[in-house]
Tab-separated table of C-alpha atoms and ligand atoms in Angstrom:
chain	number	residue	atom	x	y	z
A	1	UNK	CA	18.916	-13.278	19.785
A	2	UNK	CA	15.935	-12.352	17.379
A	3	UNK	CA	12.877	-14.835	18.763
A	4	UNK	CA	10.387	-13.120	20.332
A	5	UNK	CA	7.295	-11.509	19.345
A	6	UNK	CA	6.259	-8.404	19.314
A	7	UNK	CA	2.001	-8.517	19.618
A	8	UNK	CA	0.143	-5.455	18.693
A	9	UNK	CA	-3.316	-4.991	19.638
A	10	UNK	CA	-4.837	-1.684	18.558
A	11	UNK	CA	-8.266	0.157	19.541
A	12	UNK	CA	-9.842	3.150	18.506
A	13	UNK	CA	-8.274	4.447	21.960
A	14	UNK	CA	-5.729	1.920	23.310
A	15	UNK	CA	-3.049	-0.116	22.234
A	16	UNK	CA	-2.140	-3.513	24.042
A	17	UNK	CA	1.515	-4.769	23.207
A	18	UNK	CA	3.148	-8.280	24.727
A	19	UNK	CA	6.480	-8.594	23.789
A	20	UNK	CA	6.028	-12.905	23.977
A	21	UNK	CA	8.507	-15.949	23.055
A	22	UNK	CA	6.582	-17.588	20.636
A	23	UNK	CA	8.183	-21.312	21.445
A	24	UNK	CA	7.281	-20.685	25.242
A	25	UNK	CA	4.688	-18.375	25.032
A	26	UNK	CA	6.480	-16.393	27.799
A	27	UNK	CA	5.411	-13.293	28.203
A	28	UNK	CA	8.612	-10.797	28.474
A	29	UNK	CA	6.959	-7.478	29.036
A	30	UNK	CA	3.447	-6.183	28.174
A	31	UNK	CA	1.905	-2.666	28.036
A	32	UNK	CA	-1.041	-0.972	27.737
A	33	UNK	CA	-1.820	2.670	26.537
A	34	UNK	CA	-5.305	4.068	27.553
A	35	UNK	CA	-7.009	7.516	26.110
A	36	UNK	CA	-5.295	7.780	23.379
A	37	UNK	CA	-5.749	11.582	22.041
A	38	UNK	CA	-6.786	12.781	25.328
A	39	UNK	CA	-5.097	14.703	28.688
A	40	UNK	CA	-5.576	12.101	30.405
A	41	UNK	CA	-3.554	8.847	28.532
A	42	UNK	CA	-1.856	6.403	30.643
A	43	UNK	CA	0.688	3.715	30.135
A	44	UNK	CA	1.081	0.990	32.437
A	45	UNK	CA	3.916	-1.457	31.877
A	46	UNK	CA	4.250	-5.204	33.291
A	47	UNK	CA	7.437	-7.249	33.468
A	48	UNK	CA	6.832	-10.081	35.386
A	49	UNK	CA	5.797	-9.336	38.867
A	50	UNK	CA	6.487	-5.268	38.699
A	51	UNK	CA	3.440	-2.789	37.462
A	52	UNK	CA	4.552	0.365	36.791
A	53	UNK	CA	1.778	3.158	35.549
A	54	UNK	CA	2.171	6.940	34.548
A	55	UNK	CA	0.215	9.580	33.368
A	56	UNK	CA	1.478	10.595	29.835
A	57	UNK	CA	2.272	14.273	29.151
A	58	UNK	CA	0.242	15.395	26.505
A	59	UNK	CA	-2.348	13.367	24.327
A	60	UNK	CA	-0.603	10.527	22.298
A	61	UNK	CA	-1.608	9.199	18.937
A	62	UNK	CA	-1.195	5.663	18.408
A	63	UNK	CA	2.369	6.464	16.567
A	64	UNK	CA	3.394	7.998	19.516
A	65	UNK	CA	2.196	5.431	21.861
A	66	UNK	CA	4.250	2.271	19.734
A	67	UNK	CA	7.219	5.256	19.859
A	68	UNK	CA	7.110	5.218	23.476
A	69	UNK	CA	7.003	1.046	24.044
A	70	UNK	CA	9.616	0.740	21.655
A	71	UNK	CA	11.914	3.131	23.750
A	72	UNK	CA	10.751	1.163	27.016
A	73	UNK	CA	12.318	-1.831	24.841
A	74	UNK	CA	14.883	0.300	24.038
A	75	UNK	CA	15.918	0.906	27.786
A	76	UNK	CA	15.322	-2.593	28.521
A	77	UNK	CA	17.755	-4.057	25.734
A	78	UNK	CA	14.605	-5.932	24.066
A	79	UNK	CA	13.828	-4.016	20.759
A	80	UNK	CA	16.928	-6.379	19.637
A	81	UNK	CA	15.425	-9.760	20.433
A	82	UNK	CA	12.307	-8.859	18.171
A	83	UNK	CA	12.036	-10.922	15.604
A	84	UNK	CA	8.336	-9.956	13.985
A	85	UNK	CA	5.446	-8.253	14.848
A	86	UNK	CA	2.071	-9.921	15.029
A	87	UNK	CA	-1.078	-7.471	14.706
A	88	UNK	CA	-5.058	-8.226	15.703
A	89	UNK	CA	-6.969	-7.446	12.908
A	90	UNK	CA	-10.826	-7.136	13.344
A	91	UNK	CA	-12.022	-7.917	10.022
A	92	UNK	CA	-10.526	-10.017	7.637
A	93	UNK	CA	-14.274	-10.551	5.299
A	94	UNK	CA	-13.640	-13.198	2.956
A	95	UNK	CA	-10.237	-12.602	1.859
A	96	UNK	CA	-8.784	-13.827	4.745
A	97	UNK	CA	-9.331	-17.157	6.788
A	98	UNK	CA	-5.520	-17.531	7.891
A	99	UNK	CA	-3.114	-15.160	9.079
A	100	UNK	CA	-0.963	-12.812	6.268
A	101	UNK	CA	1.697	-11.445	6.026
A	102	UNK	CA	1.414	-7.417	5.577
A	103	UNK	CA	1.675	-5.724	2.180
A	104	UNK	CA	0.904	-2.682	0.562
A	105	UNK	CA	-1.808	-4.884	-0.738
A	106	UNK	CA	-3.239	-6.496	2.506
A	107	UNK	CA	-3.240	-2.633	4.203
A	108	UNK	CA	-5.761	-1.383	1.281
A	109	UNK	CA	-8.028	-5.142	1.600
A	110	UNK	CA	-7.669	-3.730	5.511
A	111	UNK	CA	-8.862	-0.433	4.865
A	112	UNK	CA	-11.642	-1.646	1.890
A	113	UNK	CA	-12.935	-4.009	4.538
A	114	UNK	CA	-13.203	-0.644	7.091
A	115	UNK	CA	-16.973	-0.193	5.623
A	116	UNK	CA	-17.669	-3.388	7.819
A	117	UNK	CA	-15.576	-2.510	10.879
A	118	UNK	CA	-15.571	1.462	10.699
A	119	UNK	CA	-14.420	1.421	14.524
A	120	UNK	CA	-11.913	-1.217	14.319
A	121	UNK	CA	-10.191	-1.645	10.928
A	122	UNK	CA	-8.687	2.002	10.463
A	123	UNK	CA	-7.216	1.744	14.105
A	124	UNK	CA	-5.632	-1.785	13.457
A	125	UNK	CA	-4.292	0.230	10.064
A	126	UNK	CA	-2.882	2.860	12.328
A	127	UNK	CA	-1.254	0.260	14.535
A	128	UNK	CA	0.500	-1.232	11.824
A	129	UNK	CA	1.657	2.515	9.840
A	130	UNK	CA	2.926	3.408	13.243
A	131	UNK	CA	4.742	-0.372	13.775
A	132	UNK	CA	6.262	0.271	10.470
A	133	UNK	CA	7.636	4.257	11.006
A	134	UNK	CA	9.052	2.893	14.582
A	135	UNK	CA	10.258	-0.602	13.545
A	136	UNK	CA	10.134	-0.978	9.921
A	137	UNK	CA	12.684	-3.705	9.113
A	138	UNK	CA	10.912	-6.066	10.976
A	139	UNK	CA	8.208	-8.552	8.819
A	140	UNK	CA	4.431	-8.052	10.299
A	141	UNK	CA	1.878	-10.314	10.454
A	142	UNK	CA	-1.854	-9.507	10.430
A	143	UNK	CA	-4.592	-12.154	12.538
A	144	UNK	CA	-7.918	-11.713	11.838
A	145	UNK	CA	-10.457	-11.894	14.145
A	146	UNK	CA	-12.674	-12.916	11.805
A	147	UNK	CA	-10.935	-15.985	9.733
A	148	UNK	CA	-11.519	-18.962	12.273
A	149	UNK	CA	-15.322	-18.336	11.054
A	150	UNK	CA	-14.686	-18.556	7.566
A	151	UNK	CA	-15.488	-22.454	8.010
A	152	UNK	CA	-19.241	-21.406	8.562
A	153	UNK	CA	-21.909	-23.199	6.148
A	154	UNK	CA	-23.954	-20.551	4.064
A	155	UNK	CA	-27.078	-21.718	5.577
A	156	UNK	CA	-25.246	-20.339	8.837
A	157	UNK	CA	-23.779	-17.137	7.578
A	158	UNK	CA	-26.559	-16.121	5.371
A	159	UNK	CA	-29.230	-13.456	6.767
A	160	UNK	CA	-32.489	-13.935	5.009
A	161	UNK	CA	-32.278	-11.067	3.027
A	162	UNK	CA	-32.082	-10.550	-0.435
A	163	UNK	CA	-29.237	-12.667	-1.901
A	164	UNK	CA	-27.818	-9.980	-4.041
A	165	UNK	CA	-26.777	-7.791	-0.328
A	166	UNK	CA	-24.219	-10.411	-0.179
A	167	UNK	CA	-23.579	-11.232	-3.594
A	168	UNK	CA	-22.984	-7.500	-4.250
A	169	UNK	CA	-22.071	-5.871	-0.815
A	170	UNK	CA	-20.904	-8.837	1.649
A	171	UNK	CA	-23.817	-8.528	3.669
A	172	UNK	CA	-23.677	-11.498	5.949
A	173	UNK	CA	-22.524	-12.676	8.913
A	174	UNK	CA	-18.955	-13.451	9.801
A	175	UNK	CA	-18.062	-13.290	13.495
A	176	UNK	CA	-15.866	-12.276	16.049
A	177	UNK	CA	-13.821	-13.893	18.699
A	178	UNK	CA	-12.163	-16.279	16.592
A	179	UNK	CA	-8.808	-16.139	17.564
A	180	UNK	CA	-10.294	-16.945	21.200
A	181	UNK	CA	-12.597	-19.455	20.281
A	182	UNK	CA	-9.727	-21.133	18.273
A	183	UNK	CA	-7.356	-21.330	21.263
A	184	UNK	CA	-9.953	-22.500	24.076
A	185	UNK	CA	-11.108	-24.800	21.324
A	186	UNK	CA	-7.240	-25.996	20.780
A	187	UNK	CA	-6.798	-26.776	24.784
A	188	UNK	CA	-10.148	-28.112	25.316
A	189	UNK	CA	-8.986	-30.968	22.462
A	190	UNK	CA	-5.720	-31.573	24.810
A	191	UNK	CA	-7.690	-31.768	28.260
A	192	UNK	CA	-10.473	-34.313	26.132
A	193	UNK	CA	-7.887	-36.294	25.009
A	194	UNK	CA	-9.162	-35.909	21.452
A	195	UNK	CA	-7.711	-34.762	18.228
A	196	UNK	CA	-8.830	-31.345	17.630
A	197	UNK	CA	-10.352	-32.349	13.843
A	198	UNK	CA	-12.782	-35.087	15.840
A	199	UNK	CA	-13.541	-32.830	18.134
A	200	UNK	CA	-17.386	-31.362	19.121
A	201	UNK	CA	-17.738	-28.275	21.541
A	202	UNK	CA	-19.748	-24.734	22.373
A	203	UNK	CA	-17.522	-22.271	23.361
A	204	UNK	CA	-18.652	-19.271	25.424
A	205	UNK	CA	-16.491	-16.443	25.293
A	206	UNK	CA	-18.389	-14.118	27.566
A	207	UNK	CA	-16.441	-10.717	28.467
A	208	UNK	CA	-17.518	-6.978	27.918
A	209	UNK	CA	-18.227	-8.607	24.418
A	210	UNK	CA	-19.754	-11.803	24.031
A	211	UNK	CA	-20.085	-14.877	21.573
A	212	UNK	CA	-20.726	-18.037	21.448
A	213	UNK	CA	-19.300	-20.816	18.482
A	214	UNK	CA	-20.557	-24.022	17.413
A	215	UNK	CA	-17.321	-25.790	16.790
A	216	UNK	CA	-17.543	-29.650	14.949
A	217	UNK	CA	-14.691	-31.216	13.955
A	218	UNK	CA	-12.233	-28.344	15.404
A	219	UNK	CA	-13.838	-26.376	13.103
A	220	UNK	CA	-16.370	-23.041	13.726
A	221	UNK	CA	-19.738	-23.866	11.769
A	222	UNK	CA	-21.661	-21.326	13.692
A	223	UNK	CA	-21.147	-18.062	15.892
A	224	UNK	CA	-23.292	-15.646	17.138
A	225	UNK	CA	-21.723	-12.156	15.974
A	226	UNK	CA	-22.679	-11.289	13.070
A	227	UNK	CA	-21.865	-8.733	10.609
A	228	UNK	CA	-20.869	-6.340	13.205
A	229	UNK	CA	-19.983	-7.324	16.834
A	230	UNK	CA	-23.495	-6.385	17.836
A	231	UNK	CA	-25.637	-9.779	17.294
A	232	UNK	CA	-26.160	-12.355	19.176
A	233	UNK	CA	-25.856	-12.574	23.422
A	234	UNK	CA	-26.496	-9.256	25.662
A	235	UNK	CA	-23.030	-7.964	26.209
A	236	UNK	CA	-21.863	-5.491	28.891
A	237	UNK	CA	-23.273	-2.672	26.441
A	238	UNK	CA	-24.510	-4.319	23.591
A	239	UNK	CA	-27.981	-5.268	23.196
A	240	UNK	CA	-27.122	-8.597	20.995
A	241	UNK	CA	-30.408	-10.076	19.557
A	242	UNK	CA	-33.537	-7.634	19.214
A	243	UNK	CA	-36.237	-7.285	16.578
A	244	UNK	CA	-35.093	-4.793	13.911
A	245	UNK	CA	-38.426	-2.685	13.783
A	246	UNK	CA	-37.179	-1.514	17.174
A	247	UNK	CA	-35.146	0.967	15.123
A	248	UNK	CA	-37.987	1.839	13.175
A	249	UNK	CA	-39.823	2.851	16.090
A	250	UNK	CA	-37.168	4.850	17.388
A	251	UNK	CA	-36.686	6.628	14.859
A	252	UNK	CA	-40.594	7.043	13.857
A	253	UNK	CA	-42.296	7.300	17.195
A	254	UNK	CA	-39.341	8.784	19.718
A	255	UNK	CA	-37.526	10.713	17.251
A	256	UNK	CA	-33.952	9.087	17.492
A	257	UNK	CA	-31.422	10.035	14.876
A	258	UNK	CA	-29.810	7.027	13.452
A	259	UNK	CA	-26.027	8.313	15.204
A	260	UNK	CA	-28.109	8.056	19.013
A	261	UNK	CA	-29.670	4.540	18.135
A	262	UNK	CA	-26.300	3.635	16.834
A	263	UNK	CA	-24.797	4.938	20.627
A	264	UNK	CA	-28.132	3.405	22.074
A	265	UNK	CA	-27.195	-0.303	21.173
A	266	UNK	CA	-24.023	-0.509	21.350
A	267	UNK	CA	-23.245	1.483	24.120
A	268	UNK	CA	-26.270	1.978	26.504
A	269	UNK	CA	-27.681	-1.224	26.229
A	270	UNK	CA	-27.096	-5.022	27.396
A	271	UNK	CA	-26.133	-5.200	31.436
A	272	UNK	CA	-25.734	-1.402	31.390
A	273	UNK	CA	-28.952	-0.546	30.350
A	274	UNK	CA	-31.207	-2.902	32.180
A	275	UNK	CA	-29.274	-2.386	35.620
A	276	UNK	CA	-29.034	1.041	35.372
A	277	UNK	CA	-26.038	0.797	36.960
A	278	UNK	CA	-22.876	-0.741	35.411
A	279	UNK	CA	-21.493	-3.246	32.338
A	280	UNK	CA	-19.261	-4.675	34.823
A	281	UNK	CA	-20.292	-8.284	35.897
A	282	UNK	CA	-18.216	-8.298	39.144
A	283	UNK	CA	-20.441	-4.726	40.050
A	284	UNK	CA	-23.418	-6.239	39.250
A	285	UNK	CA	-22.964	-9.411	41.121
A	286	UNK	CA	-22.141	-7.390	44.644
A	287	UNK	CA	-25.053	-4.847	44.074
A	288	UNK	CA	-27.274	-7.916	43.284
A	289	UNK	CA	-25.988	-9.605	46.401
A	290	UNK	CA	-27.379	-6.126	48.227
A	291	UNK	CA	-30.501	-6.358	46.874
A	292	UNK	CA	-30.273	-4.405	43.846
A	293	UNK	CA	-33.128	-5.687	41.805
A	294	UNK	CA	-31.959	-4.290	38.031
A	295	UNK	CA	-28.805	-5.709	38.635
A	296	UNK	CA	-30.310	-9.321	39.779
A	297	UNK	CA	-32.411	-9.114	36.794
A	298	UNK	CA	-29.638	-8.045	34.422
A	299	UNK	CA	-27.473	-10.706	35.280
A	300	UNK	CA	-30.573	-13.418	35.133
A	301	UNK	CA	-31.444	-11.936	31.356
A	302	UNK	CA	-27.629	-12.226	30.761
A	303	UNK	CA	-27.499	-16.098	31.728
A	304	UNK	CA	-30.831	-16.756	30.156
A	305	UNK	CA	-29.939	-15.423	26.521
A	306	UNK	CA	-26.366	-17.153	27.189
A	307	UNK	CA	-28.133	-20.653	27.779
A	308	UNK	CA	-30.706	-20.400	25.012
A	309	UNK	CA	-28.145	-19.528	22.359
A	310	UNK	CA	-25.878	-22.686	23.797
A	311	UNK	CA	-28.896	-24.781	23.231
A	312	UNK	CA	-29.465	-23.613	20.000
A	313	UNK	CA	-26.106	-24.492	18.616
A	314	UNK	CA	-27.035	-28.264	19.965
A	315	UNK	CA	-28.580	-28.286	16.813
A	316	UNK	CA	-25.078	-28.436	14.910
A	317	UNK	CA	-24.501	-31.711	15.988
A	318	UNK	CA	-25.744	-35.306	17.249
A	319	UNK	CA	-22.903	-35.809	19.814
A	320	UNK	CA	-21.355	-33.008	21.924
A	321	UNK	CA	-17.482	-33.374	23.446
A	322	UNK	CA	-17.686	-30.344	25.805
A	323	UNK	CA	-18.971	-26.935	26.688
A	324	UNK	CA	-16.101	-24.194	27.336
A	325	UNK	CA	-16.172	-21.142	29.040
A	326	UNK	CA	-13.947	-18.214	28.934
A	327	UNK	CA	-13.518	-14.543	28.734
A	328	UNK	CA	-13.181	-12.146	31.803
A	329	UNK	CA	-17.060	-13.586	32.850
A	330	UNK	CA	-16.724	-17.057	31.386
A	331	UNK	CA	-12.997	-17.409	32.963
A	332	UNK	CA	-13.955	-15.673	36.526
A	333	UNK	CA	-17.358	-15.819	37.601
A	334	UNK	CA	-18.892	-19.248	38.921
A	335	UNK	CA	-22.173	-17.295	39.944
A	336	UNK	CA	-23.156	-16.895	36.077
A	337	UNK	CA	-21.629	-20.522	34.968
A	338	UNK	CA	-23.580	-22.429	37.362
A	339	UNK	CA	-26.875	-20.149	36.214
A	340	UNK	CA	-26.419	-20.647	32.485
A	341	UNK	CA	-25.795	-24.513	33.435
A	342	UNK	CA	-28.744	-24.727	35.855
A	343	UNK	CA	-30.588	-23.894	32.347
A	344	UNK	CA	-28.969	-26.443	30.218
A	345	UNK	CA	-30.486	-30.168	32.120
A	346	UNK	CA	-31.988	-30.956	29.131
A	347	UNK	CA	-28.600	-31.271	27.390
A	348	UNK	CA	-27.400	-33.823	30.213
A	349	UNK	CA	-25.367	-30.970	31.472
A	350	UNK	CA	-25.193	-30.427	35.189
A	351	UNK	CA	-22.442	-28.401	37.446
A	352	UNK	CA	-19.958	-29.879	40.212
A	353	UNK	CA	-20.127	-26.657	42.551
A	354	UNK	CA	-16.879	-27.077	43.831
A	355	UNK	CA	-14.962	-27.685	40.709
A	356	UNK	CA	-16.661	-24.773	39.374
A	357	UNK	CA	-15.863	-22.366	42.878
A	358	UNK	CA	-12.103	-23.795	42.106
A	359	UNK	CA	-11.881	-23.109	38.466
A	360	UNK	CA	-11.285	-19.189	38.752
A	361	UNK	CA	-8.709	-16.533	38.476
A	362	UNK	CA	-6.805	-18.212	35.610
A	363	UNK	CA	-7.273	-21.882	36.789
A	364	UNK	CA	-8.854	-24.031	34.192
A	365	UNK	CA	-10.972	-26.896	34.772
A	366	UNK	CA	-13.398	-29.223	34.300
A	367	UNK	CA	-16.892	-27.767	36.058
A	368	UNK	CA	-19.313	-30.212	35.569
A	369	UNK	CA	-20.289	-33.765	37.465
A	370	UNK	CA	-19.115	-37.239	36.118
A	371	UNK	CA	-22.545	-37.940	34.614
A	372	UNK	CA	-22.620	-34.631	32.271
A	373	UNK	CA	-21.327	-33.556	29.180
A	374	UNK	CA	-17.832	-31.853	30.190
A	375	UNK	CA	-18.215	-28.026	30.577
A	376	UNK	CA	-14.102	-26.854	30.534
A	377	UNK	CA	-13.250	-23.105	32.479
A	378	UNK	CA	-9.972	-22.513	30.037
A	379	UNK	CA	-8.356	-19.050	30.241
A	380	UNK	CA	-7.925	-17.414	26.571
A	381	UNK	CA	-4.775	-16.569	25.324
A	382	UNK	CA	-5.277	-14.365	21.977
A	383	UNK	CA	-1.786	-12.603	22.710
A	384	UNK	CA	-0.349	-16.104	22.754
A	385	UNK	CA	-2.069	-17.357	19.506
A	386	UNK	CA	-1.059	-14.442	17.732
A	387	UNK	CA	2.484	-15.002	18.576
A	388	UNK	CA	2.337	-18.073	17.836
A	389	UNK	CA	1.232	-18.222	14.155
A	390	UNK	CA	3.038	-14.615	13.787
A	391	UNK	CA	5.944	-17.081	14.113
A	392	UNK	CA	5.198	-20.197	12.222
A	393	UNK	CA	4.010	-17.578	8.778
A	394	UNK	CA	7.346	-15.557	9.036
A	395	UNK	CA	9.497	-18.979	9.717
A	396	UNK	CA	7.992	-20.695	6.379
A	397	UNK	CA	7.684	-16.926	4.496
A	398	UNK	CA	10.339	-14.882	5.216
A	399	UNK	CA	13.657	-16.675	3.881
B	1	AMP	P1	-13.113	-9.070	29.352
B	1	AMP	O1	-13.823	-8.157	28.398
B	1	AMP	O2	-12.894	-10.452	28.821
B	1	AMP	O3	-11.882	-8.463	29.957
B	1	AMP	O4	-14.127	-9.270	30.602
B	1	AMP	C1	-14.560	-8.208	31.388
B	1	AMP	C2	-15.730	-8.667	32.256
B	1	AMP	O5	-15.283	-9.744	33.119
B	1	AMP	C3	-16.265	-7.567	33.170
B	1	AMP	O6	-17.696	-7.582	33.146
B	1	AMP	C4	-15.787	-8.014	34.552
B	1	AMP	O7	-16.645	-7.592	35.593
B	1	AMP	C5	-15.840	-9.535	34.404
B	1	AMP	N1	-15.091	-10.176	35.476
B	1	AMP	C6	-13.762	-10.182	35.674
B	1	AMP	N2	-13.470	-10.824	36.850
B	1	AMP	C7	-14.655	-11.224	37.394
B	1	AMP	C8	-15.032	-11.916	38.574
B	1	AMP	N3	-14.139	-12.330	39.465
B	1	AMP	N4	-16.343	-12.153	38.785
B	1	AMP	C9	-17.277	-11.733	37.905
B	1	AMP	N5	-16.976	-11.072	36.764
B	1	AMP	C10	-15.688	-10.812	36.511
């Protein structure tokens, strides 16, 4: 029978695929290819409890990679049961603030909006080309990334820049996350008991990339990545927020091209620059536990920046449902949730330490004491979403 999902998650070297029941949200079989157009790409493949990984033989392109799931389907009498294909889409701009179904005229909006995602767009655009060579009878679906912030206020979007930038070149912020932000947001309004549209919350969705959103009234009127998915909180390699003249100087004073600052802040900087050591939070916490003083302060400059941007967004509101935490850090680590809540007190926000030691390793659950604001651990599920409203566009579009 034709009801699952296929879910297609492209990067500039990877692609992710779940092959998901949408009315479930089951999980049949997932994969993951890793260096794409180098020796060294790997697939790993998980059905249920068996993990399976191999080196592939030569470089793959992404074609080749979707090729090579679809004959793993293929083997495993799946490709049959596939009944659409759901694709992550980085940037959606403007145009988009709901899921689409793909046309020739949604691929060129895709590749016109590449200017503002040059290292995402044109490898979600391959992902789908390739989807359509290997399974091309099948409707697909594109989910922006973006769209779930397309509820932000212009005072919140704006940049204080000239108003024609935006007028004239879209200059402005727009976010990241969103599908993420959307779903923790979703479950957090089932565990409160509340409808989503009355609900208030801050989500944290801290992982190699980071964000936080100012949800109220289910919907996102603030976020802190910005045009690019560089603003905002110190990420694993990011810098997030620094004063622009920075640039200037390095270019001026040190003699940076623009290309090395470029590589500088995105991909030398945040906990990998200040410990000297690593991007990876679990790394950092064990060298920090040794005495490693870069990594102690790297982690204590990542919870700092984390808190103050939190308590910014308290701004967006005059009554607050819940804070939420998730992403590989947010989801996982109870070492940096109880050190960005240790900074929050003055938000009537304090931690239960054992409901926050307990709510790890996909548990979800409500970390703070009876007296505080709720703080909610929920596990993201952007596969899942996609699936889902892959589904619900093709049921009500495709007749
Ligand atoms: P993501 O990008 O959402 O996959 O998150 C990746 C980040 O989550 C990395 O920095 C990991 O070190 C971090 N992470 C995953 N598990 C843990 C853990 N048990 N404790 C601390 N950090 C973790």
């Amino acid at each position: 029978m034709q009801n699952n999902i296929l879910v297609i998650n492209c990067g500039s070297s990877s692609v992710k695929f779940s092959l998901i029941n949408p009315t479930t949200n089951h999980v049949l079989i997932s994969g993951l290819v890793e260096q794409l157009h180098s020796a060294h790409a790997t697939i790993s493949i998980k059905q249920e409890a068996n993990k399976q990984q191999s080196h592939l033989p030569a470089p793959y392109d992404h074609l080749m990679a979707i090729k090579f799931f679809v004959e793993v389907l293929d083997d495993k009498q799946l490709t049959s049961t596939i009944y659409a294909i759901g694709h992550r889409v980085v940037h959606g701009g403007e145009t988009y603030n709901k899921p689409v179904l793909i046309s020739i005229a949604v691929k060129h909006e895709i590749h016109r909006l590449s200017t503002l995602a040059p290292l995402h767009n044109p490898a979600n655009l391959l992902g789908i080309e390739a989807a359509e060579k290997a399974l091309g009878q099948l409707p697909q679906v594109a989910v922006f990334d973006t769209s779930f912030h397309q509820s932000m206020p212009k005072k919140a979007f704006l940049y204080a820049l000239p108003y024609e930038l935006y007028k004239n070149h879209g200059i402005r912020k727009y976010g990241f996350h969103g599908t993420s932000h959307y779903y923790v947001a979703h479950k957090a309004a089932q565990y409160l008991n509340k409808p989503i549209e009355t609900c208030n919350l801050i989500s944290a969705h801290l992982g190699n990339g980071c964000s936080v959103t100012a949800i109220k009234n289910g919907k996102s009127v603030d976020t802190s990545l910005g045009l690019t998915p560089l603003e905002g909180l110190m990420m694993g390699t990011r810098t997030g927020n620094l004063d622009p003249s920075i640039i200037f100087h390095l270019v001026d004073q040190l003699g940076y091209t623009l290309d090395q600052v470029n590589t500088l802040l995105n991909k030398e900087s945040g906990l990998k620059g200040i410990s000297m050591l690593s991007n990876d939070c679990r790394t950092l916490e064990e060298a920090a536990e040794q005495g490693h003083d870069l990594a102690k302060l790297a982690l204590d400059m990542f919870c700092y920046r984390a808190a103050k941007m939190i308590a910014s967004f308290s701004v967006c509101f005059s009554q607050l449902d819940s804070i939420v935490f998730t992403g590989g850090i947010g989801e996982n680590s109870s070492f940096i949730r109880e050190n960005i809540i240790e900074q929050l007190t003055l938000l009537n926000i304090s931690i239960n330490n054992n409901a926050n030691i307990e709510a790890r390793f996909g548990k979800s659950g409500n970390i703070a004491t009876s007296t505080s604001i709720p703080c909610w651990v929920i596990p993201t599920d952007e596969e899942g979403v996609i699936a889902t409203q892959t589904h619900q566009l093709v049921a009500k579009e495709v007749k």
